[in-house]
Amino acid sequence: GNNQKFVRIVSDGNGGAIMCWADEREGQNFYRIYAQRIDRDGFVRWAENGVAISPAFNAQLDPQMVSDDAGGAIIVWSDPRNADLDVFAQRIDSSGNILWKADGVIVATGFAQQTDAKLTGDGQHGAIVTWSAHVSSSQDGHIFAQRIDASGTLSWRQEIMLSNSDQFESAPCITGDGSGGAYVAWAFYNNQEYDVVAQRITAGGAQMWVANGITMSPSIGAQDAPALVADGNGKAFLTYYDWSSGSVPTLQVVVINPDGTKAASLRATSTSGGQAKPGTANIGTGQLGIAWEDGRAAGKTRVYAQIIDNTGKKLWTADGVEVSSRSGDQATPSVVSDGSGGIIVVWEDKTDGVLESNIFAQKISAAGALLWSDTGIALCTAGRMQQNPVAVSDAAGGAILTWEDYRSSFSNPEIYASRILADGSFPTEPAILTLSAASVDFGEVDVGSSSSETITLTNAGGTPMTITSVTSSDPHFSLTTDSSTISAKSSAMARVRFQPTSKDTLSAHIVLESNSIFGPDTVFVSGWGSASAAIKLDYTAMNFGSVKTGGSKSIALNISNPGNDTLVISDISTDHPDFTVAISSRVLAPGSSFLDTVRFSPTDPVAVTGELTLTSNAPTSPTVLPLSGTGLPVVTMTVDLVDISFGDVEVGSHRDTSVLITNTGNDSLHIASFTSGDARFTLETQVAVIAPSESMTFTIRFTPDVAGAHSAVFEVTSNGETSPDTIRVQGTGMEVTAVSAPQVSPGTFMLHRTHPNPFSSATTIRYDLNASTSVRLAVYNALGQRTATLVEEMQQPGLHTVQWTPSGSPPGVYFLVMRAGTQQASIRMVLMP
């Protein structure tokens, strides 16, 4: 109802646009500012009829808007809620949410009337705002500025006065300087006429040029109606009216350097008839696109356009390009870049009459050629008037525009929008996917089975729809379609399937990705599986037979789940330590199996029985498997010396040495015989039975009967696994030459092997001396450090025995070093943990 006027437009950063306007729907002369977002496909995205920017309303007028560079917008307006006009601001995000104080942030207040607010982005999701403030009338106004940050907080300690002359200033305009600051220009009355003045301010609020700004217009005649556009490279384009030639204004363009000097100053056209209401836009780095109402044709108002670079060079014909050959008046042009160095111009065309004005558009190439028909393209020819169009780029070479539309009533203008594509065509209705069912409940389905439901997919749009992917959040649910492409206004069938693999209540969402405008689309699915697990073994009992004690035997046990639910085996164990399993728990899907290893490792030579128990979620749990096996006795023996040298022994005498035999098995060791093939070497100890883990010392004697070297092999026959075991012996018989009775002579110097070796607690060391001598017996570690001294004294000839019991020595390799007089010998020993 009533009026919707003063529409403004900015890009939403995603190919669409955000519009704002002053709205009189709540009562005549009571205006509020509303905003709406329209996407690239022509769908309004916020609340129907727009979002109110502030709940307060009275006469909120003259909205101005800039993108916040985050998909939303910042809007300023003049508001009389506090008795006089103040400047308020609000930020709205891409979803239509109000981001600052609900009733707006007040930017400028006080006794003066704050009007004509303009703003530019600060590059940080905030804005710099400028306005005119006057006490009683426009004849005492001055120009001010303030910055507001992304959170709605005023950034400068106080507003900045850009002009404080004793005259008055009005009509401010602003654009960014590319460094977080801004260029500001205004009309300054100098007691006789207006001049155009400009100033540059930093992001921190400092004025960079001389106080009260730099005059940008000639000193002769009046100049006013300034407008600014950034060139994208730190400079700014300034346009204004020049009245010095009389009552008809000419359109002037000035290129302003960052230091306030002019890079160029020129007329938009040298033709007569006047120029007015320019539409301007930055269309590329260092380039200004401009279109204006032109009076060069007598009795007609035409729209001309031009591109000017930041050196002041006109890129098209000197006096501009006429945008349309239509016969009627053309007015209020708006300009956007076409993304290829050219421009798109939209305007109000009055060929059908002042009260039947329409909206037209033209695309002009970078070379100045009309790319659409000579007349341009009609964007709206609805009844009555359409006027004051404004446009933004659609980021695809086309434009989105909005205007005030009187088609419903001359007393009730409304806000309409349209889009024109880069080729001059209108967008077709996008693909729109609708589902015959947005949810499917499968109820109960047996595990291992499946259930399907059919739904209809309809493309209600005007272009083909392509389904690019179908993704389910749970693999138990799936969706397949008859076709991945659905023509406009057509349908296809889809099957939704539920295949439970466990007894669970399940739900999921299936997402269909496509080019549908409202996609992605979702089908919600649910159901539950009915199932029971089972367990099966490939043995009913396991008999390992006879296994030597200390050894082991393994059997592979196949365990399977023939049920239709997940089998959870929480424990697999035995009740006897001689039986062990490799895997103690497992989860099995229906129909799957695995091999577990059951091992029998007897520790005693006896028959052993036990049970393997499997605890699971199967109804038959626990599952018990009988186990049996017999341990066989093991008899093994070790001999500490297998090579014995008796050295030189006088004929007719003898020398003895000892051999230690240990039963390392788990059954009695029965030594049946212990004999050599040479009678000179004899066993002096009676053979016996040695219990498990016990040892026995046997004495072997060498009695030479003739001089010379002798050797033999003792063969030890027993019930041990290595029987017969052998001991090699040697010695030399020496002739007796003494008159007196022969004496037993000591043997040669010899360091025998230690026993046991390797060892864990103690080892026995034996050595022969052939003379009375000083003896030093010491132990060294692998680093050559002495760790123990076992003997250090004079000793008599003969066989000597020493035991080393390490205390605190770490496991590892050690060396036993013996020095007897000038003779030396060594043995390697291994200390086990």
PDB file of N, CA and C in Angstrom, residues 34 73 108 127 132 136 226 251 293 312 333 358 385 402 434 451 513 542 552 583 709 818 822:
ATOM      1  N   TYR A  34      12.988  -0.093   4.094  1.00  0.00           N
ATOM      2  CA  TYR A  34      12.912  -1.537   3.929  1.00  0.00           C
ATOM      3  C   TYR A  34      14.020  -2.000   2.978  1.00  0.00           C
ATOM      4  N   ALA A  73      24.816  -5.549   3.434  1.00  0.00           N
ATOM      5  CA  ALA A  73      24.863  -4.134   3.059  1.00  0.00           C
ATOM      6  C   ALA A  73      24.789  -3.265   4.306  1.00  0.00           C
ATOM      7  N   ALA A 108      25.003  10.766  13.409  1.00  0.00           N
ATOM      8  CA  ALA A 108      25.126  12.209  13.620  1.00  0.00           C
ATOM      9  C   ALA A 108      23.870  12.714  14.299  1.00  0.00           C
ATOM     10  N   ALA A 127      31.911   1.400   7.109  1.00  0.00           N
ATOM     11  CA  ALA A 127      31.672   2.460   6.119  1.00  0.00           C
ATOM     12  C   ALA A 127      32.142   3.798   6.676  1.00  0.00           C
ATOM     13  N   SER A 132      25.427  16.640   5.367  1.00  0.00           N
ATOM     14  CA  SER A 132      25.331  18.093   5.516  1.00  0.00           C
ATOM     15  C   SER A 132      24.513  18.393   6.760  1.00  0.00           C
ATOM     16  N   SER A 136      19.044  26.177  10.602  1.00  0.00           N
ATOM     17  CA  SER A 136      17.710  26.702  10.283  1.00  0.00           C
ATOM     18  C   SER A 136      17.306  26.455   8.847  1.00  0.00           C
ATOM     19  N   PRO A 226      27.909  17.715  -7.336  1.00  0.00           N
ATOM     20  CA  PRO A 226      29.076  16.846  -7.531  1.00  0.00           C
ATOM     21  C   PRO A 226      28.715  15.365  -7.300  1.00  0.00           C
ATOM     22  N   LEU A 251      28.200  19.197 -18.400  1.00  0.00           N
ATOM     23  CA  LEU A 251      28.697  18.148 -17.506  1.00  0.00           C
ATOM     24  C   LEU A 251      30.216  18.122 -17.565  1.00  0.00           C
ATOM     25  N   GLU A 293      21.721  12.562 -19.489  1.00  0.00           N
ATOM     26  CA  GLU A 293      20.652  13.153 -20.294  1.00  0.00           C
ATOM     27  C   GLU A 293      21.270  14.284 -21.112  1.00  0.00           C
ATOM     28  N   GLY A 312      42.176  11.311 -18.412  1.00  0.00           N
ATOM     29  CA  GLY A 312      41.260  12.244 -19.053  1.00  0.00           C
ATOM     30  C   GLY A 312      40.996  11.915 -20.507  1.00  0.00           C
ATOM     31  N   PRO A 333      19.648   7.835 -16.722  1.00  0.00           N
ATOM     32  CA  PRO A 333      20.426   6.629 -17.042  1.00  0.00           C
ATOM     33  C   PRO A 333      21.216   6.118 -15.822  1.00  0.00           C
ATOM     34  N   ASN A 358       8.821   3.511 -20.102  1.00  0.00           N
ATOM     35  CA  ASN A 358       9.278   2.127 -19.985  1.00  0.00           C
ATOM     36  C   ASN A 358      10.772   2.095 -19.644  1.00  0.00           C
ATOM     37  N   MET A 385       3.739   4.236 -15.633  1.00  0.00           N
ATOM     38  CA  MET A 385       5.137   4.664 -15.630  1.00  0.00           C
ATOM     39  C   MET A 385       6.042   3.667 -14.908  1.00  0.00           C
ATOM     40  N   THR A 402      16.621  -2.269 -10.788  1.00  0.00           N
ATOM     41  CA  THR A 402      15.386  -2.084 -10.035  1.00  0.00           C
ATOM     42  C   THR A 402      14.862  -0.686 -10.322  1.00  0.00           C
ATOM     43  N   THR A 434      11.037 -30.675  -7.230  1.00  0.00           N
ATOM     44  CA  THR A 434      10.062 -30.965  -6.185  1.00  0.00           C
ATOM     45  C   THR A 434       9.977 -32.477  -6.014  1.00  0.00           C
ATOM     46  N   SER A 451      14.067 -53.307   1.363  1.00  0.00           N
ATOM     47  CA  SER A 451      12.733 -52.803   1.049  1.00  0.00           C
ATOM     48  C   SER A 451      12.901 -51.521   0.241  1.00  0.00           C
ATOM     49  N   GLU A 513      22.134 -33.465  -4.966  1.00  0.00           N
ATOM     50  CA  GLU A 513      22.796 -32.263  -5.486  1.00  0.00           C
ATOM     51  C   GLU A 513      22.414 -32.109  -6.950  1.00  0.00           C
ATOM     52  N   MET A 542      38.470 -80.686  20.237  1.00  0.00           N
ATOM     53  CA  MET A 542      39.831 -80.597  19.719  1.00  0.00           C
ATOM     54  C   MET A 542      40.734 -81.509  20.526  1.00  0.00           C
ATOM     55  N   SER A 552      54.891 -77.110  21.405  1.00  0.00           N
ATOM     56  CA  SER A 552      53.500 -76.714  21.244  1.00  0.00           C
ATOM     57  C   SER A 552      52.965 -77.219  19.919  1.00  0.00           C
ATOM     58  N   ILE A 583      43.239 -64.953  19.403  1.00  0.00           N
ATOM     59  CA  ILE A 583      42.291 -63.831  19.337  1.00  0.00           C
ATOM     60  C   ILE A 583      41.287 -64.011  20.452  1.00  0.00           C
ATOM     61  N   ALA A 709     101.553 -89.086  22.336  1.00  0.00           N
ATOM     62  CA  ALA A 709     100.235 -88.437  22.382  1.00  0.00           C
ATOM     63  C   ALA A 709      99.148 -89.473  22.241  1.00  0.00           C
ATOM     64  N   MET A 818      92.578 -64.433  32.226  1.00  0.00           N
ATOM     65  CA  MET A 818      93.456 -65.055  33.236  1.00  0.00           C
ATOM     66  C   MET A 818      94.920 -64.840  32.830  1.00  0.00           C
ATOM     67  N   THR A 822     103.751 -65.327  32.897  1.00  0.00           N
ATOM     68  CA  THR A 822     103.823 -64.630  31.610  1.00  0.00           C
ATOM     69  C   THR A 822     102.783 -65.158  30.637  1.00  0.00           C
TER      70      THR A 822
END
